[in-house]
PDB file of C-alpha atoms in Angstrom:
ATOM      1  CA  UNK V   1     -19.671  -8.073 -18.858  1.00 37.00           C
ATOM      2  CA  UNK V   2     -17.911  -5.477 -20.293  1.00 33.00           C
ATOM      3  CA  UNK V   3     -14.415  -5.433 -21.790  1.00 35.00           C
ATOM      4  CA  UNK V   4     -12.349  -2.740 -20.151  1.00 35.00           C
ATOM      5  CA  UNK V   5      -9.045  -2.745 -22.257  1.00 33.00           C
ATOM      6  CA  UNK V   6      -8.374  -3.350 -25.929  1.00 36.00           C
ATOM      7  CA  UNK V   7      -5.070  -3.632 -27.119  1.00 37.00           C
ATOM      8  CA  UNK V   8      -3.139  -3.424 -30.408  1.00 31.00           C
ATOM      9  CA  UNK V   9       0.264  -4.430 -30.855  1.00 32.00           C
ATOM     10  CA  UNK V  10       3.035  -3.420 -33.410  1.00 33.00           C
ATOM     11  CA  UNK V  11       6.585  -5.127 -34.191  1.00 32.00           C
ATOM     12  CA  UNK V  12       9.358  -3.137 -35.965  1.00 31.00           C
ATOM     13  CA  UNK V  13      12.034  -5.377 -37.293  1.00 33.00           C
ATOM     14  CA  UNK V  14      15.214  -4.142 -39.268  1.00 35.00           C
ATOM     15  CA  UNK V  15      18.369  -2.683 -37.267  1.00 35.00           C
ATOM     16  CA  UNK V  16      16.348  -1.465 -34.604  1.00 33.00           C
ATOM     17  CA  UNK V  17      13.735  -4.184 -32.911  1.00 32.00           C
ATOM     18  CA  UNK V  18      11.212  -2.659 -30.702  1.00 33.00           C
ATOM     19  CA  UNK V  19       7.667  -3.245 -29.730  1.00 29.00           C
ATOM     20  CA  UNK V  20       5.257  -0.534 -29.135  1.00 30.00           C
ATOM     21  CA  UNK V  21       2.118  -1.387 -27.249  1.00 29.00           C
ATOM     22  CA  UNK V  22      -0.795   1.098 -27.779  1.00 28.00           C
ATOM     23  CA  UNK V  23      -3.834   0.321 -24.929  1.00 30.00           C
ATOM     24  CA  UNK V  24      -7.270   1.954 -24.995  1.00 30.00           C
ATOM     25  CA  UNK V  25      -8.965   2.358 -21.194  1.00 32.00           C
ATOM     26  CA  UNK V  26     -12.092   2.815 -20.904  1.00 33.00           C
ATOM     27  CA  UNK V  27     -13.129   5.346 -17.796  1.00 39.00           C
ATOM     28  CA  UNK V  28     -12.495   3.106 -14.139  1.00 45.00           C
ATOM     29  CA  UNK V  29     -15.709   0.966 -13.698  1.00 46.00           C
ATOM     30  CA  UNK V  30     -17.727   2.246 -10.917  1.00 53.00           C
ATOM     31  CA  UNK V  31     -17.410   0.300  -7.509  1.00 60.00           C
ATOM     32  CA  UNK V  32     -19.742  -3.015  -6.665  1.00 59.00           C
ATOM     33  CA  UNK V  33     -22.327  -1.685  -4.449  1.00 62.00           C
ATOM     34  CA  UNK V  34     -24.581  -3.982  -2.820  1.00 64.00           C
ATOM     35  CA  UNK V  35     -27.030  -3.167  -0.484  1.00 69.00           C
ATOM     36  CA  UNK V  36     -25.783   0.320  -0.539  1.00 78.00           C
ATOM     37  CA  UNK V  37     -22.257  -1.024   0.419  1.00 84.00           C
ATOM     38  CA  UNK V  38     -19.060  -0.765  -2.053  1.00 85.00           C
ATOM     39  CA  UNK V  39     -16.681  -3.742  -2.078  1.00 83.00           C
ATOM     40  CA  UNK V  40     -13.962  -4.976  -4.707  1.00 87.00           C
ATOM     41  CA  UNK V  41     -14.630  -6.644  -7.141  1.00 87.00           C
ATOM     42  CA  UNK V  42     -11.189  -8.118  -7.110  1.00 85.00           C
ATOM     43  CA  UNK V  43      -9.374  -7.638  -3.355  1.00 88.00           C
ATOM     44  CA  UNK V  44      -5.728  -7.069  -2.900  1.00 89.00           C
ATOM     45  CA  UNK V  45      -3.685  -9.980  -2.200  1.00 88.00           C
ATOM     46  CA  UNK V  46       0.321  -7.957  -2.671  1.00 92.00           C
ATOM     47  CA  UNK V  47       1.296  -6.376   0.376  1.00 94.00           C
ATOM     48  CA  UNK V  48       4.911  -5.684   1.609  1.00 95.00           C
ATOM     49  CA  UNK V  49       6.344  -3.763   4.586  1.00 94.00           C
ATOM     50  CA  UNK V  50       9.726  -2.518   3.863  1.00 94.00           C
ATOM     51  CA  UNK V  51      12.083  -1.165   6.153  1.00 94.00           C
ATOM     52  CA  UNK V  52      15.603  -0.487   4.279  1.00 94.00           C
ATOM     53  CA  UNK V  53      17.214   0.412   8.255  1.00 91.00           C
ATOM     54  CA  UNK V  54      17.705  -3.334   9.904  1.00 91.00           C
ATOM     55  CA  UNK V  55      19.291  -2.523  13.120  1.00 93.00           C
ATOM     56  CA  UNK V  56      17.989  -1.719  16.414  1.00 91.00           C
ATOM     57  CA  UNK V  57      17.475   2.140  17.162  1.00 91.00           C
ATOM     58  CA  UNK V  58      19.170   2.687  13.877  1.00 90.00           C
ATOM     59  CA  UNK V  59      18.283   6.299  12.906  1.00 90.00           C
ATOM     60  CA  UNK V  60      16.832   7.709   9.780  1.00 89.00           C
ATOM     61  CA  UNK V  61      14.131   4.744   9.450  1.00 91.00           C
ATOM     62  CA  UNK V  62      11.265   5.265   7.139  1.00 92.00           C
ATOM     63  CA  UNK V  63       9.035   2.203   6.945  1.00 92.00           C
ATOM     64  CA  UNK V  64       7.462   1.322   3.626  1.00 96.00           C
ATOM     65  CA  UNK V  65       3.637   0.206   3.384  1.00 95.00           C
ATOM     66  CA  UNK V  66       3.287  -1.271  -0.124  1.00 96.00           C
ATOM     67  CA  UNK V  67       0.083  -2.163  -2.039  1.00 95.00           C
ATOM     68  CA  UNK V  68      -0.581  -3.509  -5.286  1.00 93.00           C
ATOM     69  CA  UNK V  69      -4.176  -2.927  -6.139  1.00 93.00           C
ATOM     70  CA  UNK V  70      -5.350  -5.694  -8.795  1.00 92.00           C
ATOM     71  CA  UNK V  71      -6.855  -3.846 -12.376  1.00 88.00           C
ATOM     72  CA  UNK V  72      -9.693  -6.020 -11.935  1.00 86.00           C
ATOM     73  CA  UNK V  73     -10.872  -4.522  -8.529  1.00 83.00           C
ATOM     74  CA  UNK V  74     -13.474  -2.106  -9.948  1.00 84.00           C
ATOM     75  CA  UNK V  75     -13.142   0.527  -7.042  1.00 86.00           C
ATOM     76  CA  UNK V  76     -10.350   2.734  -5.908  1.00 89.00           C
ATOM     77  CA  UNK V  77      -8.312   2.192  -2.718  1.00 92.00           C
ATOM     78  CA  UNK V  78      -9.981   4.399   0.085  1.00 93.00           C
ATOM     79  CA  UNK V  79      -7.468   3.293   2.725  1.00 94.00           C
ATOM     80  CA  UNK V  80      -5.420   0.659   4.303  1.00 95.00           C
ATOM     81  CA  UNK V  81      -5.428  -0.769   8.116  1.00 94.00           C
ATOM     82  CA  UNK V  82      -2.459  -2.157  10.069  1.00 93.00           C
ATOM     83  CA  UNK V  83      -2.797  -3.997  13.023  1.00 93.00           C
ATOM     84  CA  UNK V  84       0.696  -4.786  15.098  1.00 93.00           C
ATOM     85  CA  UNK V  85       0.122  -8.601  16.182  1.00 94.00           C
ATOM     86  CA  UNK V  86       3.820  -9.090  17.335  1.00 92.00           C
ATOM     87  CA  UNK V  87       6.510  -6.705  18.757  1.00 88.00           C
ATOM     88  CA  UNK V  88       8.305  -5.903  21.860  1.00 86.00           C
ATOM     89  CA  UNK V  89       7.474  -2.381  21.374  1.00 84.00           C
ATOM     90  CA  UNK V  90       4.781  -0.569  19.163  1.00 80.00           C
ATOM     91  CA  UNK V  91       6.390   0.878  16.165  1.00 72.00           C
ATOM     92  CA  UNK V  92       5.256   4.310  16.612  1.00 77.00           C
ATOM     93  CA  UNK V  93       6.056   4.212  20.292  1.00 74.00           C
ATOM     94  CA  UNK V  94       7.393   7.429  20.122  1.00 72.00           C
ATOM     95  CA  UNK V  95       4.596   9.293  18.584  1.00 70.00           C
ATOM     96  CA  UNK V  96       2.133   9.439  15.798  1.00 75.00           C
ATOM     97  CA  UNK V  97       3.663  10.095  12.417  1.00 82.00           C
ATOM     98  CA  UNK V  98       2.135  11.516   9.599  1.00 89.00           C
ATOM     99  CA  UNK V  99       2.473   9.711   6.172  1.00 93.00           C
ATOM    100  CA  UNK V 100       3.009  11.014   3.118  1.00 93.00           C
ATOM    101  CA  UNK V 101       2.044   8.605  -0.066  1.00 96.00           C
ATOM    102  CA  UNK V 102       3.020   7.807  -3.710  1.00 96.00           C
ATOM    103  CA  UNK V 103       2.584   5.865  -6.496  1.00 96.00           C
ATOM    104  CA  UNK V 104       5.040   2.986  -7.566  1.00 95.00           C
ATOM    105  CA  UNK V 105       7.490   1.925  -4.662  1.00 94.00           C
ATOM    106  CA  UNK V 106      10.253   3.104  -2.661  1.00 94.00           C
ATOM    107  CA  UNK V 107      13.039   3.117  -5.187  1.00 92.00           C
ATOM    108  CA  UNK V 108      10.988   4.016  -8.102  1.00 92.00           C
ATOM    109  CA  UNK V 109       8.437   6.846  -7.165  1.00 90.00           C
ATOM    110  CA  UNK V 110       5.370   8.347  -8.563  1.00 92.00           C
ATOM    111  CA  UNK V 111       3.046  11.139  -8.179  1.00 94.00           C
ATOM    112  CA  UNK V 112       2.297  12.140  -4.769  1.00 95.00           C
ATOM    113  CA  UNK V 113      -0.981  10.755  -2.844  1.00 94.00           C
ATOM    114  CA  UNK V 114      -2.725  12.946  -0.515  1.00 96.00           C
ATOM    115  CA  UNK V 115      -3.080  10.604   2.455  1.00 95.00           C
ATOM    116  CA  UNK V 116      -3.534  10.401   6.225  1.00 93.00           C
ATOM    117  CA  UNK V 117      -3.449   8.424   9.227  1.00 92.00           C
ATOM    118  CA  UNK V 118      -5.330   8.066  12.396  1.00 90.00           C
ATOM    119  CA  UNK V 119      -3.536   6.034  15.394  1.00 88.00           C
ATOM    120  CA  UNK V 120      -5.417   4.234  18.125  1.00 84.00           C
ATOM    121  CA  UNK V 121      -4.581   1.452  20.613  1.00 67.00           C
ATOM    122  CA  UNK V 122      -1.310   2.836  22.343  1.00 73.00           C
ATOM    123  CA  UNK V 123      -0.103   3.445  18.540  1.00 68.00           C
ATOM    124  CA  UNK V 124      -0.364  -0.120  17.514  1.00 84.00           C
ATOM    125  CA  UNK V 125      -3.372   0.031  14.984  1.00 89.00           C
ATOM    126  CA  UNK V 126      -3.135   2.958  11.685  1.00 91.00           C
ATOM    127  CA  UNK V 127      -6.180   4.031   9.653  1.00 93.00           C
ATOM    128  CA  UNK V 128      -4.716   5.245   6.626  1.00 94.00           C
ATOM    129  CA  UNK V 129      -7.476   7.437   4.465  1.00 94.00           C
ATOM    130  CA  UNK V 130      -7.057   8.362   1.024  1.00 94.00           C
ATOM    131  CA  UNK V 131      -9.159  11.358   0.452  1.00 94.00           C
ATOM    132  CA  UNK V 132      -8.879  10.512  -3.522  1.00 93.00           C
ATOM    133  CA  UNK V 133      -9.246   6.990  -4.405  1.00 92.00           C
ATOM    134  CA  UNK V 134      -5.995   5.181  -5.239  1.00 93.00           C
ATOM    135  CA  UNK V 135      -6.852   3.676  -9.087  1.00 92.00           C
ATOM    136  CA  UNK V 136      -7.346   0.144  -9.775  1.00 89.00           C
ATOM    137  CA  UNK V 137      -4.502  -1.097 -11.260  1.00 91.00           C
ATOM    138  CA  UNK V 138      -1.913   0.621  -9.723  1.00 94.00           C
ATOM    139  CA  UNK V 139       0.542   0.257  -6.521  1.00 95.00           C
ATOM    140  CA  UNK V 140       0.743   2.822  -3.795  1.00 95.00           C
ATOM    141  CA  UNK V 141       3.348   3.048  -0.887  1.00 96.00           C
ATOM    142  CA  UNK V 142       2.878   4.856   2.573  1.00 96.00           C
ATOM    143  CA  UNK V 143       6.460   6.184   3.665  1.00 95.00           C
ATOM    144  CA  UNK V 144       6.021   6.595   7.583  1.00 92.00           C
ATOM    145  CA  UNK V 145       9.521   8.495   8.961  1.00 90.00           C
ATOM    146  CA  UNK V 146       9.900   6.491  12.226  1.00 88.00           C
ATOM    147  CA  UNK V 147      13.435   8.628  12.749  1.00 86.00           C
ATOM    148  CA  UNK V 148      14.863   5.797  15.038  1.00 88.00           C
ATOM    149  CA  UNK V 149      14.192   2.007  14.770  1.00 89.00           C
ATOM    150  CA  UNK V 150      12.588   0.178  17.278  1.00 90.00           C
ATOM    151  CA  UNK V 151      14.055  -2.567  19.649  1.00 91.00           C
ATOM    152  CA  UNK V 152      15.127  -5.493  17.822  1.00 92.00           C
ATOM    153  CA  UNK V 153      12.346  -7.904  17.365  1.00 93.00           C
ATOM    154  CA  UNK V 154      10.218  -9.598  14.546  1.00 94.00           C
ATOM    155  CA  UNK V 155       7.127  -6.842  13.951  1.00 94.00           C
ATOM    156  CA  UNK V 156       4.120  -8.563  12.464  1.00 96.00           C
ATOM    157  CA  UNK V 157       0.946  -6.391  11.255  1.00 95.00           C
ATOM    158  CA  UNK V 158      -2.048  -7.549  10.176  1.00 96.00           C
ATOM    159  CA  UNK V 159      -3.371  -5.491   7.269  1.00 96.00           C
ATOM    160  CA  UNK V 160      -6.458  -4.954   5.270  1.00 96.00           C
ATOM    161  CA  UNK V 161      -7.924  -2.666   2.135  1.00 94.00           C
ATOM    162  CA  UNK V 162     -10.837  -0.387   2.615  1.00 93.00           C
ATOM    163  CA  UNK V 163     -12.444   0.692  -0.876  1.00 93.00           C
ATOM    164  CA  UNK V 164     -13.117   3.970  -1.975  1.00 89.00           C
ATOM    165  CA  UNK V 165     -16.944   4.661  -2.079  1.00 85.00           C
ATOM    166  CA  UNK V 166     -19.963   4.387   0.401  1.00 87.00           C
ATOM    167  CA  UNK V 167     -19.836   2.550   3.263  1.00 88.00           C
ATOM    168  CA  UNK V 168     -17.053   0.712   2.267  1.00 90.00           C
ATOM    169  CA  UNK V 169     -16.461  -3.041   3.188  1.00 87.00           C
ATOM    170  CA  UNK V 170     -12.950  -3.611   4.658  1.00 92.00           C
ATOM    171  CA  UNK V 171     -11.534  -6.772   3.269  1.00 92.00           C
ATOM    172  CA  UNK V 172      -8.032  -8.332   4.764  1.00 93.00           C
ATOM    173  CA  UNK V 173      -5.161  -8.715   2.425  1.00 94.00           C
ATOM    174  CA  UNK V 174      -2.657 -10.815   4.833  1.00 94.00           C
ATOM    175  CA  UNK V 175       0.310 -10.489   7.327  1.00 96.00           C
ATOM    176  CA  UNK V 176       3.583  -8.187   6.795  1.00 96.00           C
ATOM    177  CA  UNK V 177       6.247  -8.408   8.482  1.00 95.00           C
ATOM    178  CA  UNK V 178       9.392  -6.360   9.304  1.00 92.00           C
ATOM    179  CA  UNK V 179      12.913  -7.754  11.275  1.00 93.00           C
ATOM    180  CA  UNK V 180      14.443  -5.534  13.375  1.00 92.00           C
ATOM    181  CA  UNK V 181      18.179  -7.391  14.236  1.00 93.00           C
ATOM    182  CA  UNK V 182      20.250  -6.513  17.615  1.00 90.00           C
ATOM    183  CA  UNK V 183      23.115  -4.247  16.546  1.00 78.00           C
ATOM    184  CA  UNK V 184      25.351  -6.461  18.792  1.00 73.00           C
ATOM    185  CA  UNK V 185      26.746  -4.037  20.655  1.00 58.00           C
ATOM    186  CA  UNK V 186      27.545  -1.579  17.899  1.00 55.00           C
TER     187      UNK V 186
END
């Protein structure tokens, strides 16, 4: 086994205290293949659905997908799968939206993504592809502009990790979840 990082750290004392971390990466590892199939080596566990709109057919809802991929996966992120298990209503019931995708998270964004998204199953199932592989190591957000919430409810997805490489093994990462609360009359 390899060692992928080496690190060297300096302390500066005096007036001004600071520590300066210097890291050498070596290029990304390629995927696990076996059998001609790639998998992670390490699968991602961290997902969050984030909605920052609570209310009921509240407009100007974007809903957040958000991914940390661990460093020690070994393979890019090809794409992620959601799967609506619970909700009155599908969330894209009024249409299929097109993502757009960034590194980080919704209050502190990266570089842009190139991503799409397929929708299937009277818009309760999303095949997001990343044409580029997402990097080991890093955390990626979808942003999908719903415009208007749904009805309130409590929206569960299942939601799994597709690696980036030849016929890719899709691995589940867990359940998100997003409330949507009754406006109460508003």
């Amino acid at each position: 086994m390899r060692r992928l990082r080496a690190g060297l750290t300096a302390t500066i004392t005096g007036p001004l205290l600071a520590t300066a971390s210097l890291v050498a990466i070596a290029p990304e590892a390629p995927a696990l293949e076996v059998e001609g199939q790639t998998s992670f080596v390490a699968v991602p566990t961290k997902a969050k659905l984030i909605n920052y709109r609570w209310y009921a057919f509240e407009g100007g809802a974007v809903m957040y997908v958000v991914m940390e991929l661990p460093s020690g996966a070994q393979a890019g992120l090809g794409g992620i799968s959601l799967e609506q298990i619970r909700g009155v209503q599908p969330a894209f019931y009024y249409g299929a939206i097109q993502p757009t995708a960034f590194l980080g998270t919704p209050r502190r964004q990266g570089a842009a993504v190139p991503v799409s998204a397929s929708f299937s199953n009277e818009a309760r199932s999303v095949a997001i592809s990343f044409p580029d592989p997402v990097p080991a190591g890093s955390t990626v957000t979808v942003a999908f502009e719903l415009g208007v919430n749904p009805p309130a409810d409590l929206y569960v997805y299942s939601i799994s990790a597709t690696p980036w490489g030849p016929n890719p093994i899709e691995q589940d990462v867990g359940v998100v979840q997003m409330s949507i609360l009754d406006n109460g009359g508003l």
